[in-house]
């Protein structure tokens, strides 16, 4: 609701949050559209989940490929244009749900690996 009250004409709203597939299409866009319909604003929606790997000195915001998508081709183009100013590689996927799921898979992969290593650290290697 707060975002909806702050948007202006010809606005692009980008979700970078980790969220379940469908959040942008089923939750964010309808709330903003409902709150702004009377204003006659043109609002585009896209998703570009952040992909920061804390502590990694090799991969940063500039050289980590950015996965993006949107609810319209215009939203995707605007998002590519914006992220192209500071990301060296942009990967556009077919739907917002695919981009949202990619982020969940990445977080799950990291969690499983960290949990596995933590488990191994607690196993004594000698009798």
mmCIF file with all atom_site columns, C-alpha atoms in Angstrom:
data_model
loop_
_atom_site.group_PDB
_atom_site.id
_atom_site.type_symbol
_atom_site.label_atom_id
_atom_site.label_alt_id
_atom_site.label_comp_id
_atom_site.label_asym_id
_atom_site.label_entity_id
_atom_site.label_seq_id
_atom_site.pdbx_PDB_ins_code
_atom_site.Cartn_x
_atom_site.Cartn_y
_atom_site.Cartn_z
_atom_site.occupancy
_atom_site.B_iso_or_equiv
_atom_site.pdbx_formal_charge
_atom_site.auth_seq_id
_atom_site.auth_comp_id
_atom_site.auth_asym_id
_atom_site.auth_atom_id
_atom_site.pdbx_PDB_model_num
ATOM 1   C CA . UNK A 1 1   ? 0.000  0.000   0.000   1.00 0.00 ? 1   UNK A CA 1
ATOM 2   C CA . UNK A 1 2   ? 2.848  2.383   0.852   1.00 0.00 ? 2   UNK A CA 1
ATOM 3   C CA . UNK A 1 3   ? 4.440  1.810   -2.566  1.00 0.00 ? 3   UNK A CA 1
ATOM 4   C CA . UNK A 1 4   ? 1.082  2.368   -4.262  1.00 0.00 ? 4   UNK A CA 1
ATOM 5   C CA . UNK A 1 5   ? 0.766  5.752   -2.557  1.00 0.00 ? 5   UNK A CA 1
ATOM 6   C CA . UNK A 1 6   ? 4.227  6.806   -3.773  1.00 0.00 ? 6   UNK A CA 1
ATOM 7   C CA . UNK A 1 7   ? 4.123  5.898   -7.476  1.00 0.00 ? 7   UNK A CA 1
ATOM 8   C CA . UNK A 1 8   ? 3.893  8.432   -10.246 1.00 0.00 ? 8   UNK A CA 1
ATOM 9   C CA . UNK A 1 9   ? 3.042  8.303   -13.926 1.00 0.00 ? 9   UNK A CA 1
ATOM 10  C CA . UNK A 1 10  ? 4.867  5.747   -16.111 1.00 0.00 ? 10  UNK A CA 1
ATOM 11  C CA . UNK A 1 11  ? 6.370  3.892   -13.166 1.00 0.00 ? 11  UNK A CA 1
ATOM 12  C CA . UNK A 1 12  ? 8.321  0.623   -13.080 1.00 0.00 ? 12  UNK A CA 1
ATOM 13  C CA . UNK A 1 13  ? 8.109  -1.386  -9.861  1.00 0.00 ? 13  UNK A CA 1
ATOM 14  C CA . UNK A 1 14  ? 10.829 -4.038  -9.479  1.00 0.00 ? 14  UNK A CA 1
ATOM 15  C CA . UNK A 1 15  ? 10.726 -6.746  -6.839  1.00 0.00 ? 15  UNK A CA 1
ATOM 16  C CA . UNK A 1 16  ? 14.209 -7.795  -5.703  1.00 0.00 ? 16  UNK A CA 1
ATOM 17  C CA . UNK A 1 17  ? 12.986 -9.729  -2.677  1.00 0.00 ? 17  UNK A CA 1
ATOM 18  C CA . UNK A 1 18  ? 13.151 -13.451 -2.148  1.00 0.00 ? 18  UNK A CA 1
ATOM 19  C CA . UNK A 1 19  ? 9.549  -14.546 -2.546  1.00 0.00 ? 19  UNK A CA 1
ATOM 20  C CA . UNK A 1 20  ? 7.563  -17.541 -3.658  1.00 0.00 ? 20  UNK A CA 1
ATOM 21  C CA . UNK A 1 21  ? 6.655  -17.905 -7.339  1.00 0.00 ? 21  UNK A CA 1
ATOM 22  C CA . UNK A 1 22  ? 3.580  -15.810 -8.046  1.00 0.00 ? 22  UNK A CA 1
ATOM 23  C CA . UNK A 1 23  ? 4.232  -13.057 -5.512  1.00 0.00 ? 23  UNK A CA 1
ATOM 24  C CA . UNK A 1 24  ? 4.664  -10.321 -8.120  1.00 0.00 ? 24  UNK A CA 1
ATOM 25  C CA . UNK A 1 25  ? 1.716  -11.365 -10.285 1.00 0.00 ? 25  UNK A CA 1
ATOM 26  C CA . UNK A 1 26  ? -0.703 -12.464 -7.540  1.00 0.00 ? 26  UNK A CA 1
ATOM 27  C CA . UNK A 1 27  ? 0.122  -10.147 -4.626  1.00 0.00 ? 27  UNK A CA 1
ATOM 28  C CA . UNK A 1 28  ? 2.198  -7.072  -5.491  1.00 0.00 ? 28  UNK A CA 1
ATOM 29  C CA . UNK A 1 29  ? 0.691  -6.061  -8.848  1.00 0.00 ? 29  UNK A CA 1
ATOM 30  C CA . UNK A 1 30  ? -2.979 -6.405  -7.782  1.00 0.00 ? 30  UNK A CA 1
ATOM 31  C CA . UNK A 1 31  ? -2.448 -4.387  -4.588  1.00 0.00 ? 31  UNK A CA 1
ATOM 32  C CA . UNK A 1 32  ? -0.683 -1.561  -6.421  1.00 0.00 ? 32  UNK A CA 1
ATOM 33  C CA . UNK A 1 33  ? -3.138 -1.597  -9.343  1.00 0.00 ? 33  UNK A CA 1
ATOM 34  C CA . UNK A 1 34  ? -6.143 -1.488  -7.035  1.00 0.00 ? 34  UNK A CA 1
ATOM 35  C CA . UNK A 1 35  ? -4.700 1.435   -5.083  1.00 0.00 ? 35  UNK A CA 1
ATOM 36  C CA . UNK A 1 36  ? -3.726 3.399   -8.209  1.00 0.00 ? 36  UNK A CA 1
ATOM 37  C CA . UNK A 1 37  ? -6.546 2.628   -10.697 1.00 0.00 ? 37  UNK A CA 1
ATOM 38  C CA . UNK A 1 38  ? -8.401 5.839   -9.941  1.00 0.00 ? 38  UNK A CA 1
ATOM 39  C CA . UNK A 1 39  ? -5.242 7.856   -10.636 1.00 0.00 ? 39  UNK A CA 1
ATOM 40  C CA . UNK A 1 40  ? -4.973 6.590   -14.225 1.00 0.00 ? 40  UNK A CA 1
ATOM 41  C CA . UNK A 1 41  ? -1.289 5.706   -13.869 1.00 0.00 ? 41  UNK A CA 1
ATOM 42  C CA . UNK A 1 42  ? 0.625  3.373   -16.179 1.00 0.00 ? 42  UNK A CA 1
ATOM 43  C CA . UNK A 1 43  ? 2.618  1.041   -13.969 1.00 0.00 ? 43  UNK A CA 1
ATOM 44  C CA . UNK A 1 44  ? 4.875  -1.792  -15.126 1.00 0.00 ? 44  UNK A CA 1
ATOM 45  C CA . UNK A 1 45  ? 6.013  -4.656  -12.897 1.00 0.00 ? 45  UNK A CA 1
ATOM 46  C CA . UNK A 1 46  ? 9.157  -6.740  -13.014 1.00 0.00 ? 46  UNK A CA 1
ATOM 47  C CA . UNK A 1 47  ? 11.270 -9.006  -10.870 1.00 0.00 ? 47  UNK A CA 1
ATOM 48  C CA . UNK A 1 48  ? 15.069 -9.025  -10.566 1.00 0.00 ? 48  UNK A CA 1
ATOM 49  C CA . UNK A 1 49  ? 15.984 -11.001 -7.444  1.00 0.00 ? 49  UNK A CA 1
ATOM 50  C CA . UNK A 1 50  ? 19.167 -9.875  -5.746  1.00 0.00 ? 50  UNK A CA 1
ATOM 51  C CA . UNK A 1 51  ? 22.011 -12.367 -6.091  1.00 0.00 ? 51  UNK A CA 1
ATOM 52  C CA . UNK A 1 52  ? 24.567 -11.324 -3.507  1.00 0.00 ? 52  UNK A CA 1
ATOM 53  C CA . UNK A 1 53  ? 26.850 -14.018 -2.080  1.00 0.00 ? 53  UNK A CA 1
ATOM 54  C CA . UNK A 1 54  ? 28.064 -12.461 1.190   1.00 0.00 ? 54  UNK A CA 1
ATOM 55  C CA . UNK A 1 55  ? 31.811 -12.722 1.665   1.00 0.00 ? 55  UNK A CA 1
ATOM 56  C CA . UNK A 1 56  ? 32.502 -13.854 -1.898  1.00 0.00 ? 56  UNK A CA 1
ATOM 57  C CA . UNK A 1 57  ? 35.373 -11.758 -3.221  1.00 0.00 ? 57  UNK A CA 1
ATOM 58  C CA . UNK A 1 58  ? 35.140 -13.089 -6.802  1.00 0.00 ? 58  UNK A CA 1
ATOM 59  C CA . UNK A 1 59  ? 31.452 -12.391 -7.537  1.00 0.00 ? 59  UNK A CA 1
ATOM 60  C CA . UNK A 1 60  ? 29.850 -9.034  -6.867  1.00 0.00 ? 60  UNK A CA 1
ATOM 61  C CA . UNK A 1 61  ? 26.804 -7.081  -8.039  1.00 0.00 ? 61  UNK A CA 1
ATOM 62  C CA . UNK A 1 62  ? 28.513 -6.088  -11.306 1.00 0.00 ? 62  UNK A CA 1
ATOM 63  C CA . UNK A 1 63  ? 29.753 -9.486  -12.529 1.00 0.00 ? 63  UNK A CA 1
ATOM 64  C CA . UNK A 1 64  ? 27.066 -11.812 -11.146 1.00 0.00 ? 64  UNK A CA 1
ATOM 65  C CA . UNK A 1 65  ? 24.516 -12.559 -13.891 1.00 0.00 ? 65  UNK A CA 1
ATOM 66  C CA . UNK A 1 66  ? 21.170 -10.942 -13.065 1.00 0.00 ? 66  UNK A CA 1
ATOM 67  C CA . UNK A 1 67  ? 17.992 -12.919 -13.736 1.00 0.00 ? 67  UNK A CA 1
ATOM 68  C CA . UNK A 1 68  ? 15.025 -10.743 -14.685 1.00 0.00 ? 68  UNK A CA 1
ATOM 69  C CA . UNK A 1 69  ? 11.488 -10.985 -15.966 1.00 0.00 ? 69  UNK A CA 1
ATOM 70  C CA . UNK A 1 70  ? 8.326  -8.939  -15.929 1.00 0.00 ? 70  UNK A CA 1
ATOM 71  C CA . UNK A 1 71  ? 4.597  -8.940  -16.380 1.00 0.00 ? 71  UNK A CA 1
ATOM 72  C CA . UNK A 1 72  ? 4.928  -7.272  -19.805 1.00 0.00 ? 72  UNK A CA 1
ATOM 73  C CA . UNK A 1 73  ? 7.522  -6.983  -22.535 1.00 0.00 ? 73  UNK A CA 1
ATOM 74  C CA . UNK A 1 74  ? 7.812  -3.259  -21.763 1.00 0.00 ? 74  UNK A CA 1
ATOM 75  C CA . UNK A 1 75  ? 8.606  -4.025  -18.120 1.00 0.00 ? 75  UNK A CA 1
ATOM 76  C CA . UNK A 1 76  ? 11.293 -6.491  -19.194 1.00 0.00 ? 76  UNK A CA 1
ATOM 77  C CA . UNK A 1 77  ? 12.880 -3.974  -21.574 1.00 0.00 ? 77  UNK A CA 1
ATOM 78  C CA . UNK A 1 78  ? 12.899 -1.207  -18.957 1.00 0.00 ? 78  UNK A CA 1
ATOM 79  C CA . UNK A 1 79  ? 14.394 -3.584  -16.394 1.00 0.00 ? 79  UNK A CA 1
ATOM 80  C CA . UNK A 1 80  ? 17.121 -4.693  -18.821 1.00 0.00 ? 80  UNK A CA 1
ATOM 81  C CA . UNK A 1 81  ? 17.934 -1.063  -19.527 1.00 0.00 ? 81  UNK A CA 1
ATOM 82  C CA . UNK A 1 82  ? 18.196 -0.191  -15.832 1.00 0.00 ? 82  UNK A CA 1
ATOM 83  C CA . UNK A 1 83  ? 20.223 -3.221  -14.721 1.00 0.00 ? 83  UNK A CA 1
ATOM 84  C CA . UNK A 1 84  ? 22.429 -2.931  -17.802 1.00 0.00 ? 84  UNK A CA 1
ATOM 85  C CA . UNK A 1 85  ? 23.889 0.228   -16.276 1.00 0.00 ? 85  UNK A CA 1
ATOM 86  C CA . UNK A 1 86  ? 25.581 -1.748  -13.471 1.00 0.00 ? 86  UNK A CA 1
ATOM 87  C CA . UNK A 1 87  ? 25.371 -5.478  -14.343 1.00 0.00 ? 87  UNK A CA 1
ATOM 88  C CA . UNK A 1 88  ? 27.569 -7.051  -17.002 1.00 0.00 ? 88  UNK A CA 1
ATOM 89  C CA . UNK A 1 89  ? 25.161 -9.911  -17.806 1.00 0.00 ? 89  UNK A CA 1
ATOM 90  C CA . UNK A 1 90  ? 21.368 -9.944  -17.742 1.00 0.00 ? 90  UNK A CA 1
ATOM 91  C CA . UNK A 1 91  ? 19.390 -13.136 -18.256 1.00 0.00 ? 91  UNK A CA 1
ATOM 92  C CA . UNK A 1 92  ? 15.760 -12.612 -19.195 1.00 0.00 ? 92  UNK A CA 1
ATOM 93  C CA . UNK A 1 93  ? 13.490 -15.564 -18.382 1.00 0.00 ? 93  UNK A CA 1
ATOM 94  C CA . UNK A 1 94  ? 9.986  -16.343 -19.657 1.00 0.00 ? 94  UNK A CA 1
ATOM 95  C CA . UNK A 1 95  ? 8.020  -15.403 -16.562 1.00 0.00 ? 95  UNK A CA 1
ATOM 96  C CA . UNK A 1 96  ? 8.231  -13.635 -13.234 1.00 0.00 ? 96  UNK A CA 1
ATOM 97  C CA . UNK A 1 97  ? 7.538  -16.961 -11.561 1.00 0.00 ? 97  UNK A CA 1
ATOM 98  C CA . UNK A 1 98  ? 10.673 -18.505 -13.101 1.00 0.00 ? 98  UNK A CA 1
ATOM 99  C CA . UNK A 1 99  ? 12.816 -15.627 -11.825 1.00 0.00 ? 99  UNK A CA 1
ATOM 100 C CA . UNK A 1 100 ? 11.252 -15.894 -8.364  1.00 0.00 ? 100 UNK A CA 1
ATOM 101 C CA . UNK A 1 101 ? 11.839 -19.671 -8.297  1.00 0.00 ? 101 UNK A CA 1
ATOM 102 C CA . UNK A 1 102 ? 15.468 -19.272 -9.421  1.00 0.00 ? 102 UNK A CA 1
ATOM 103 C CA . UNK A 1 103 ? 16.117 -17.167 -6.322  1.00 0.00 ? 103 UNK A CA 1
ATOM 104 C CA . UNK A 1 104 ? 14.453 -19.744 -4.054  1.00 0.00 ? 104 UNK A CA 1
ATOM 105 C CA . UNK A 1 105 ? 16.549 -22.526 -5.587  1.00 0.00 ? 105 UNK A CA 1
ATOM 106 C CA . UNK A 1 106 ? 19.729 -20.514 -5.109  1.00 0.00 ? 106 UNK A CA 1
ATOM 107 C CA . UNK A 1 107 ? 18.917 -19.807 -1.452  1.00 0.00 ? 107 UNK A CA 1
ATOM 108 C CA . UNK A 1 108 ? 17.979 -23.452 -0.838  1.00 0.00 ? 108 UNK A CA 1
ATOM 109 C CA . UNK A 1 109 ? 21.184 -24.681 -2.472  1.00 0.00 ? 109 UNK A CA 1
ATOM 110 C CA . UNK A 1 110 ? 23.271 -22.386 -0.267  1.00 0.00 ? 110 UNK A CA 1
ATOM 111 C CA . UNK A 1 111 ? 21.348 -23.382 2.880   1.00 0.00 ? 111 UNK A CA 1
ATOM 112 C CA . UNK A 1 112 ? 21.749 -27.108 2.193   1.00 0.00 ? 112 UNK A CA 1
ATOM 113 C CA . UNK A 1 113 ? 25.488 -26.785 1.519   1.00 0.00 ? 113 UNK A CA 1
ATOM 114 C CA . UNK A 1 114 ? 26.112 -24.699 4.632   1.00 0.00 ? 114 UNK A CA 1
ATOM 115 C CA . UNK A 1 115 ? 24.014 -27.072 6.761   1.00 0.00 ? 115 UNK A CA 1
ATOM 116 C CA . UNK A 1 116 ? 25.864 -30.095 5.390   1.00 0.00 ? 116 UNK A CA 1
ATOM 117 C CA . UNK A 1 117 ? 29.294 -28.595 6.160   1.00 0.00 ? 117 UNK A CA 1
ATOM 118 C CA . UNK A 1 118 ? 28.136 -27.589 9.636   1.00 0.00 ? 118 UNK A CA 1
ATOM 119 C CA . UNK A 1 119 ? 26.977 -31.159 10.221  1.00 0.00 ? 119 UNK A CA 1
ATOM 120 C CA . UNK A 1 120 ? 30.325 -32.585 9.070   1.00 0.00 ? 120 UNK A CA 1
ATOM 121 C CA . UNK A 1 121 ? 32.216 -30.233 11.389  1.00 0.00 ? 121 UNK A CA 1
ATOM 122 C CA . UNK A 1 122 ? 30.478 -31.900 14.342  1.00 0.00 ? 122 UNK A CA 1
ATOM 123 C CA . UNK A 1 123 ? 31.453 -35.462 13.386  1.00 0.00 ? 123 UNK A CA 1
ATOM 124 C CA . UNK A 1 124 ? 34.634 -36.631 15.144  1.00 0.00 ? 124 UNK A CA 1
ATOM 125 C CA . UNK A 1 125 ? 37.207 -37.982 12.689  1.00 0.00 ? 125 UNK A CA 1
ATOM 126 C CA . UNK A 1 126 ? 39.012 -40.133 15.255  1.00 0.00 ? 126 UNK A CA 1
ATOM 127 C CA . UNK A 1 127 ? 37.787 -42.862 17.601  1.00 0.00 ? 127 UNK A CA 1
#
